Amino acid sequence: MARQLPLVLAVVIATTAVLAPATVATADGKTTVVQEAKADAAAAHAAQLVSEMTTAEQAASIVMGHISTHDPAALSTYMAGNGLGGFILMGGNVPGTEADLQTATAALSSDPALPPLIAIDQEGGDVSRLPWDTFAASSTLKDRPAAETAAAFAARASLVARSGANVNFGIVADTTPDPSSFIYSRSLGADPQGAAERVAAAVSAEEPFVASTLKHFPGHGAAPGDSHQLIPSTGLTLDQWHQADALPFIAGIDAGASLLMFGHLDYTAVDDAPASLSARWHQIARDDLGFEGVIVTDDLGMLQSTGLPAYADPVANAVSAVVAGNDLVLTIAHSTPETAGQLAEGIAAAVGSGALPAERLQDAAERVMKLRLELAASSAVWAPCADCAPAS
């Protein structure tokens, strides 16, 4: 039986209107949005911090690395030695208890005022790193009212926050009616409109606890095949995409998703390059859909897994990803403890050679830094209390 929503979550959901950033009327009758003022302050602070960084430090700050261990000393050494902006938790990072996981995630951060982005793939169901997450997943939610999605994802986000992670790569905005598709059971709906409603509900429920992420832009549904093994391809036109597969992403962006993960998907009618390496698709996300948050690649190691010679060099893939418009590059598959540092060195070298404009790196570093500052500032208000456990 699915677990009941913990009391602390019910209180947070019920008081969202009170705790959410308020609006204040000024003497001249204009309205100032406090949320926008805080965002502007974070952006200014981020720009200042990034301006004081070397090119090498900026490059490291936009790499999200990974090593497979939950040993606190090893994790601390890895992060401190590379100066990375992020770390992704996989199965090998999750020990047997929540308390031990909290110890491991705490070791990833040397400065509580500026924690790294600590991400996890906690979709629930088929893709779940936290074994104690028994809340409803997409496979059952996809046919249920959006309110049930909100309840499940609020509870799930609470577990993620309690673990010490601050980013959840957990909202699948892909949609497909094909049960044979590898993404079907992970999707929040078989039709674009229904998926859009549940995606928006999931984002709104997660954001009070952690930074939510929409994936895998521009959508796996139209492109058959598993991108862990190949680059799925579709001839869908941009107009056709806007009418269907785009809808869940638009809904999630409008609901306030903090991150947008780009998939290794080839929409041949739009661009020859896979979306993760396509400047055109990044322009669509920014200009057409209005996304202003952090754009992160799906695992760049997946490109190597295709076996295609064009993607055999992980450093070249990372540089191409940043040039295209990604703010954060993710490395998991095929990576060693040295890989993240090598990617950072390659990105910095690309700035020196002119292959990567310094302004593009600075822009990416500022977006990542802004999110880190916002998460640090909000954690004291939004993080669930340590003693609040989900009801059995």
Coordinates of C-alpha atoms in Angstrom, one line a residue, residues 14-352:
A14 CA -1.5 23.8 2.8
T15 CA 0.6 26.9 3.6
T16 CA 2.3 27.4 0.3
A17 CA 0.5 30.7 -0.3
V18 CA 1.8 32.0 3.0
L19 CA 5.4 30.7 2.6
A20 CA 5.8 31.5 -1.1
P21 CA 7.5 34.8 -2.0
A22 CA 5.0 37.6 -1.4
T23 CA 4.2 40.8 -3.4
V24 CA 4.4 44.2 -1.8
A25 CA 2.5 47.3 -3.0
T26 CA 4.7 50.5 -3.3
A27 CA 3.5 54.1 -2.7
D28 CA 3.1 54.8 -6.3
G29 CA 0.7 51.9 -6.7
K30 CA 3.2 49.6 -8.5
T31 CA 3.8 46.1 -7.2
T32 CA 7.2 44.7 -6.5
V33 CA 7.6 41.0 -6.5
V34 CA 9.9 39.9 -3.7
Q35 CA 10.8 36.7 -5.5
E36 CA 12.2 38.8 -8.4
A37 CA 14.2 41.0 -6.1
K38 CA 15.8 38.0 -4.4
A39 CA 16.5 36.5 -7.8
D40 CA 18.1 39.7 -9.0
A41 CA 20.2 39.9 -5.8
A42 CA 21.4 36.2 -6.3
A43 CA 22.2 37.0 -9.9
A44 CA 24.3 40.0 -9.0
H45 CA 26.1 38.0 -6.2
A46 CA 26.7 35.2 -8.6
A47 CA 28.1 37.5 -11.3
Q48 CA 30.5 39.0 -8.7
L49 CA 31.7 35.6 -7.5
V50 CA 32.3 34.3 -11.0
S51 CA 34.1 37.5 -12.0
E52 CA 36.6 36.8 -9.2
M53 CA 37.3 33.2 -10.5
T54 CA 40.0 32.1 -12.9
T55 CA 39.0 30.5 -16.2
A56 CA 40.0 27.1 -14.7
E57 CA 37.8 27.7 -11.7
Q58 CA 34.9 28.7 -13.8
A59 CA 35.3 25.6 -15.9
A60 CA 35.3 23.3 -12.9
S61 CA 32.2 25.0 -11.5
I62 CA 30.1 23.9 -14.5
V63 CA 31.1 20.2 -14.2
M64 CA 28.9 17.7 -12.3
G65 CA 31.1 14.7 -11.5
H66 CA 30.7 11.3 -10.0
I67 CA 32.7 8.6 -8.2
S68 CA 31.1 5.4 -7.0
T69 CA 31.6 5.4 -3.2
H70 CA 29.8 6.5 0.0
D71 CA 33.0 6.9 1.9
P72 CA 32.9 10.5 3.3
A73 CA 36.7 11.0 3.2
A74 CA 36.9 9.9 -0.5
L75 CA 33.9 12.1 -1.4
S76 CA 35.4 15.1 0.4
T77 CA 38.8 14.7 -1.3
Y78 CA 37.2 14.3 -4.7
M79 CA 35.2 17.5 -4.5
A80 CA 37.8 19.6 -2.8
G81 CA 40.5 18.4 -5.2
N82 CA 38.5 19.3 -8.3
G83 CA 36.6 22.3 -7.3
L84 CA 33.5 21.0 -9.0
G85 CA 30.2 22.7 -9.1
G86 CA 28.2 19.6 -8.7
F87 CA 28.0 15.9 -7.9
I88 CA 25.5 13.2 -8.9
L89 CA 24.5 10.5 -6.4
M90 CA 24.1 7.1 -8.0
G91 CA 23.4 3.7 -6.4
G92 CA 27.0 3.2 -5.3
N93 CA 26.8 6.5 -3.3
V94 CA 23.8 5.4 -1.3
P95 CA 24.6 3.4 1.9
G96 CA 22.1 1.3 3.8
T97 CA 20.6 4.0 6.0
E98 CA 19.4 7.5 5.6
A99 CA 21.7 8.7 8.4
D100 CA 24.8 7.3 6.6
L101 CA 23.7 8.9 3.4
Q102 CA 23.4 12.3 5.2
T103 CA 26.9 11.8 6.4
A104 CA 28.1 11.1 2.8
T105 CA 26.3 14.1 1.3
A106 CA 27.6 16.4 4.0
A107 CA 31.1 15.4 3.0
L108 CA 30.5 16.7 -0.5
S109 CA 30.3 20.3 0.7
S110 CA 33.1 22.3 2.3
D111 CA 31.2 25.6 2.6
P112 CA 27.6 25.5 3.8
A113 CA 27.1 29.1 2.4
L114 CA 27.9 27.8 -1.1
P115 CA 27.1 24.1 -1.4
P116 CA 27.6 22.3 -4.7
L117 CA 24.6 21.1 -6.6
I118 CA 24.1 17.6 -5.3
A119 CA 21.8 15.8 -7.7
I120 CA 20.0 12.5 -7.7
D121 CA 17.8 10.6 -10.1
Q122 CA 14.9 10.0 -7.8
E123 CA 11.9 9.5 -10.2
G124 CA 10.5 6.7 -8.1
G125 CA 9.6 3.3 -9.5
D126 CA 12.0 2.1 -12.2
V127 CA 14.6 4.8 -11.6
S128 CA 15.1 5.2 -7.8
R129 CA 18.3 5.6 -5.8
L130 CA 16.6 5.8 -2.4
P131 CA 15.3 2.3 -1.4
W132 CA 13.1 3.8 1.3
D133 CA 11.1 5.8 -1.3
T134 CA 7.8 3.8 -1.6
F135 CA 5.7 6.7 -2.8
A136 CA 3.6 6.4 -6.0
A137 CA 5.6 6.6 -9.3
S138 CA 4.8 7.6 -12.8
S139 CA 3.8 4.1 -13.8
T140 CA 0.7 4.4 -11.6
L141 CA 0.3 8.2 -11.5
K142 CA 0.1 8.5 -15.3
D143 CA -3.6 7.6 -15.2
R144 CA -4.5 9.4 -12.0
P145 CA -5.5 13.0 -11.2
A146 CA -2.7 15.6 -11.0
A147 CA -3.3 16.1 -7.3
E148 CA -2.0 12.6 -6.7
T149 CA 1.1 13.5 -8.6
A150 CA 1.6 16.6 -6.5
A151 CA 1.2 14.6 -3.2
A152 CA 3.7 11.9 -4.3
F153 CA 6.3 14.3 -5.6
A154 CA 6.1 16.5 -2.5
A155 CA 6.8 13.4 -0.4
R156 CA 9.5 12.2 -2.6
A157 CA 11.2 15.7 -2.7
S158 CA 11.1 15.7 1.1
L159 CA 13.1 12.4 1.1
V160 CA 15.6 13.9 -1.4
A161 CA 16.1 17.0 0.7
R162 CA 16.5 15.0 3.9
S163 CA 19.2 12.9 2.2
G164 CA 21.3 16.0 1.7
A165 CA 20.7 16.3 -2.1
N166 CA 19.4 19.7 -3.4
V167 CA 18.6 18.8 -7.0
N168 CA 16.3 16.1 -8.2
F169 CA 16.7 14.8 -11.8
G170 CA 13.3 13.3 -11.3
I171 CA 10.6 14.7 -13.5
V172 CA 10.2 12.9 -16.8
A173 CA 8.5 15.2 -19.3
D174 CA 8.8 12.8 -22.2
T175 CA 5.5 11.5 -23.4
T176 CA 4.6 8.5 -25.5
P177 CA 1.5 6.3 -26.0
D178 CA 3.7 3.3 -26.9
P179 CA 4.0 0.8 -24.1
S180 CA 7.0 -0.8 -25.7
S181 CA 9.0 2.4 -25.4
F182 CA 11.7 2.3 -22.6
I183 CA 10.5 5.7 -21.4
Y184 CA 6.8 4.7 -21.2
S185 CA 6.7 3.5 -17.6
R186 CA 8.7 6.6 -16.5
S187 CA 6.4 9.1 -18.3
L188 CA 3.7 11.0 -16.5
G189 CA 1.2 10.6 -19.2
A190 CA 0.6 8.8 -22.5
D191 CA -0.9 12.0 -24.0
P192 CA 0.8 15.4 -24.1
Q193 CA -1.9 17.3 -22.3
G194 CA -2.4 14.9 -19.5
A195 CA 1.4 14.6 -19.1
A196 CA 1.6 18.4 -19.0
E197 CA -0.8 18.7 -16.1
R198 CA 1.1 16.1 -14.1
V199 CA 4.5 17.6 -14.9
A200 CA 3.3 21.0 -13.7
A201 CA 2.0 19.4 -10.5
A202 CA 5.2 17.6 -9.9
V203 CA 7.3 20.7 -10.4
S204 CA 5.1 22.8 -8.1
A205 CA 5.3 20.1 -5.4
E206 CA 9.1 19.6 -5.6
E207 CA 10.3 23.1 -5.8
P208 CA 9.6 24.0 -2.1
F209 CA 12.1 21.2 -1.2
V210 CA 14.7 20.8 -3.9
A211 CA 15.5 22.2 -7.4
S212 CA 13.4 20.2 -9.8
T213 CA 14.5 19.1 -13.3
L214 CA 12.6 18.5 -16.5
K215 CA 14.0 15.7 -18.7
H216 CA 14.8 14.7 -21.4
F217 CA 14.4 17.8 -23.7
P218 CA 13.1 18.0 -26.4
G219 CA 11.4 14.6 -25.7
H220 CA 12.1 10.9 -26.0
G221 CA 8.6 10.0 -27.0
A222 CA 8.9 10.9 -30.7
A223 CA 12.4 9.4 -31.0
P224 CA 12.3 5.6 -30.5
G225 CA 15.3 3.9 -29.0
D226 CA 17.2 4.0 -25.7
S227 CA 19.7 6.9 -25.7
H228 CA 21.9 5.0 -23.2
Q229 CA 22.9 2.8 -26.2
L230 CA 22.3 4.9 -29.4
I231 CA 21.1 8.3 -30.5
P232 CA 17.4 8.0 -31.1
S233 CA 16.2 9.9 -34.2
T234 CA 12.9 11.3 -35.4
G235 CA 11.8 13.3 -38.4
L236 CA 9.2 15.3 -36.4
T237 CA 9.1 18.9 -37.5
L238 CA 9.4 21.8 -35.1
D239 CA 5.7 22.7 -35.6
Q240 CA 4.7 19.1 -34.9
W241 CA 6.8 19.1 -31.8
H242 CA 5.3 22.4 -30.5
Q243 CA 1.8 20.8 -30.8
A244 CA 2.6 17.7 -28.8
D245 CA 5.9 16.8 -27.2
A246 CA 6.7 20.4 -26.2
L247 CA 3.6 20.7 -24.0
P248 CA 4.9 18.9 -20.9
F249 CA 8.1 20.9 -21.0
I250 CA 6.2 24.2 -21.5
A251 CA 4.0 23.3 -18.5
G252 CA 7.0 22.4 -16.3
I253 CA 8.9 25.6 -17.3
D254 CA 5.8 27.7 -16.5
A255 CA 5.5 26.0 -13.2
G256 CA 9.0 27.1 -12.2
A257 CA 11.4 24.2 -12.9
S258 CA 14.9 25.1 -11.9
L259 CA 16.8 22.9 -14.4
L260 CA 16.2 21.5 -17.9
M261 CA 18.1 18.4 -18.9
F262 CA 18.9 18.0 -22.6
G263 CA 18.7 14.5 -24.1
H264 CA 20.9 13.0 -26.7
L265 CA 18.1 13.0 -29.2
D266 CA 18.3 13.7 -32.9
Y267 CA 15.4 15.7 -34.4
T268 CA 16.7 15.6 -38.0
A269 CA 14.1 18.2 -39.3
V270 CA 15.3 20.7 -36.8
D271 CA 19.1 20.1 -36.6
D272 CA 21.6 17.4 -37.6
A273 CA 23.2 17.4 -34.2
P274 CA 21.7 15.7 -31.2
A275 CA 19.8 18.2 -29.0
S276 CA 22.4 18.1 -26.2
L277 CA 24.9 19.4 -28.7
S278 CA 22.6 21.6 -30.7
A279 CA 22.7 25.4 -30.5
R280 CA 19.4 25.5 -32.3
W281 CA 17.6 23.5 -29.6
H282 CA 19.1 25.6 -26.9
Q283 CA 17.9 28.7 -28.6
I284 CA 14.4 27.2 -28.8
A285 CA 14.5 26.5 -25.0
R286 CA 15.6 30.0 -24.2
D287 CA 13.9 32.1 -26.7
D288 CA 10.7 30.2 -27.7
L289 CA 9.9 28.5 -24.3
G290 CA 11.4 31.3 -22.1
F291 CA 13.5 29.0 -19.9
E292 CA 15.9 31.0 -17.8
G293 CA 17.3 28.4 -15.4
V294 CA 20.2 26.0 -15.6
I295 CA 20.5 23.7 -18.6
V296 CA 22.3 20.5 -17.9
T297 CA 23.3 17.7 -20.2
D298 CA 22.2 14.1 -19.8
D299 CA 25.2 12.0 -18.9
L300 CA 27.8 12.7 -21.6
G301 CA 29.2 9.2 -21.1
M302 CA 26.1 8.0 -23.0
L303 CA 27.5 9.6 -26.2
Q304 CA 30.6 7.5 -25.8
S305 CA 28.4 4.4 -25.3
T306 CA 26.9 4.8 -28.8
G307 CA 30.3 3.7 -30.2
L308 CA 30.2 6.5 -32.8
P309 CA 33.7 7.8 -33.6
A310 CA 32.4 11.4 -33.5
Y311 CA 31.6 11.1 -29.8
A312 CA 34.6 9.0 -28.7
D313 CA 36.4 12.0 -27.0
P314 CA 34.7 13.0 -23.7
V315 CA 36.5 16.3 -23.5
A316 CA 35.5 17.3 -27.0
N317 CA 31.9 16.3 -26.1
A318 CA 32.0 18.5 -23.0
V319 CA 33.3 21.5 -25.0
S320 CA 30.7 21.0 -27.7
A321 CA 28.0 20.9 -25.1
V322 CA 29.0 24.2 -23.5
V323 CA 29.4 25.9 -26.9
A324 CA 25.9 24.7 -27.8
G325 CA 24.4 26.3 -24.6
N326 CA 24.6 23.9 -21.8
D327 CA 25.4 25.4 -18.4
L328 CA 26.3 22.2 -16.6
V329 CA 27.9 19.1 -18.0
L330 CA 27.2 15.7 -16.4
T331 CA 29.6 12.8 -16.5
I332 CA 28.8 9.3 -15.2
A333 CA 29.3 6.4 -17.6
H334 CA 32.9 5.7 -18.6
S335 CA 34.2 8.2 -16.0
T336 CA 37.0 7.6 -13.6
P337 CA 38.0 9.8 -10.6
E338 CA 40.1 11.8 -13.0
T339 CA 37.4 12.4 -15.7
A340 CA 35.7 15.5 -14.2
G341 CA 39.0 17.3 -13.8
Q342 CA 39.9 16.4 -17.3
L343 CA 36.7 17.9 -18.6
A344 CA 37.2 21.0 -16.6
E345 CA 40.8 21.3 -18.0
G346 CA 39.5 20.8 -21.5
I347 CA 36.8 23.4 -21.2
A348 CA 39.3 26.0 -19.9
A349 CA 41.7 25.1 -22.7
A350 CA 38.9 25.7 -25.2
V351 CA 38.5 29.2 -23.9
G352 CA 42.3 29.7 -24.3

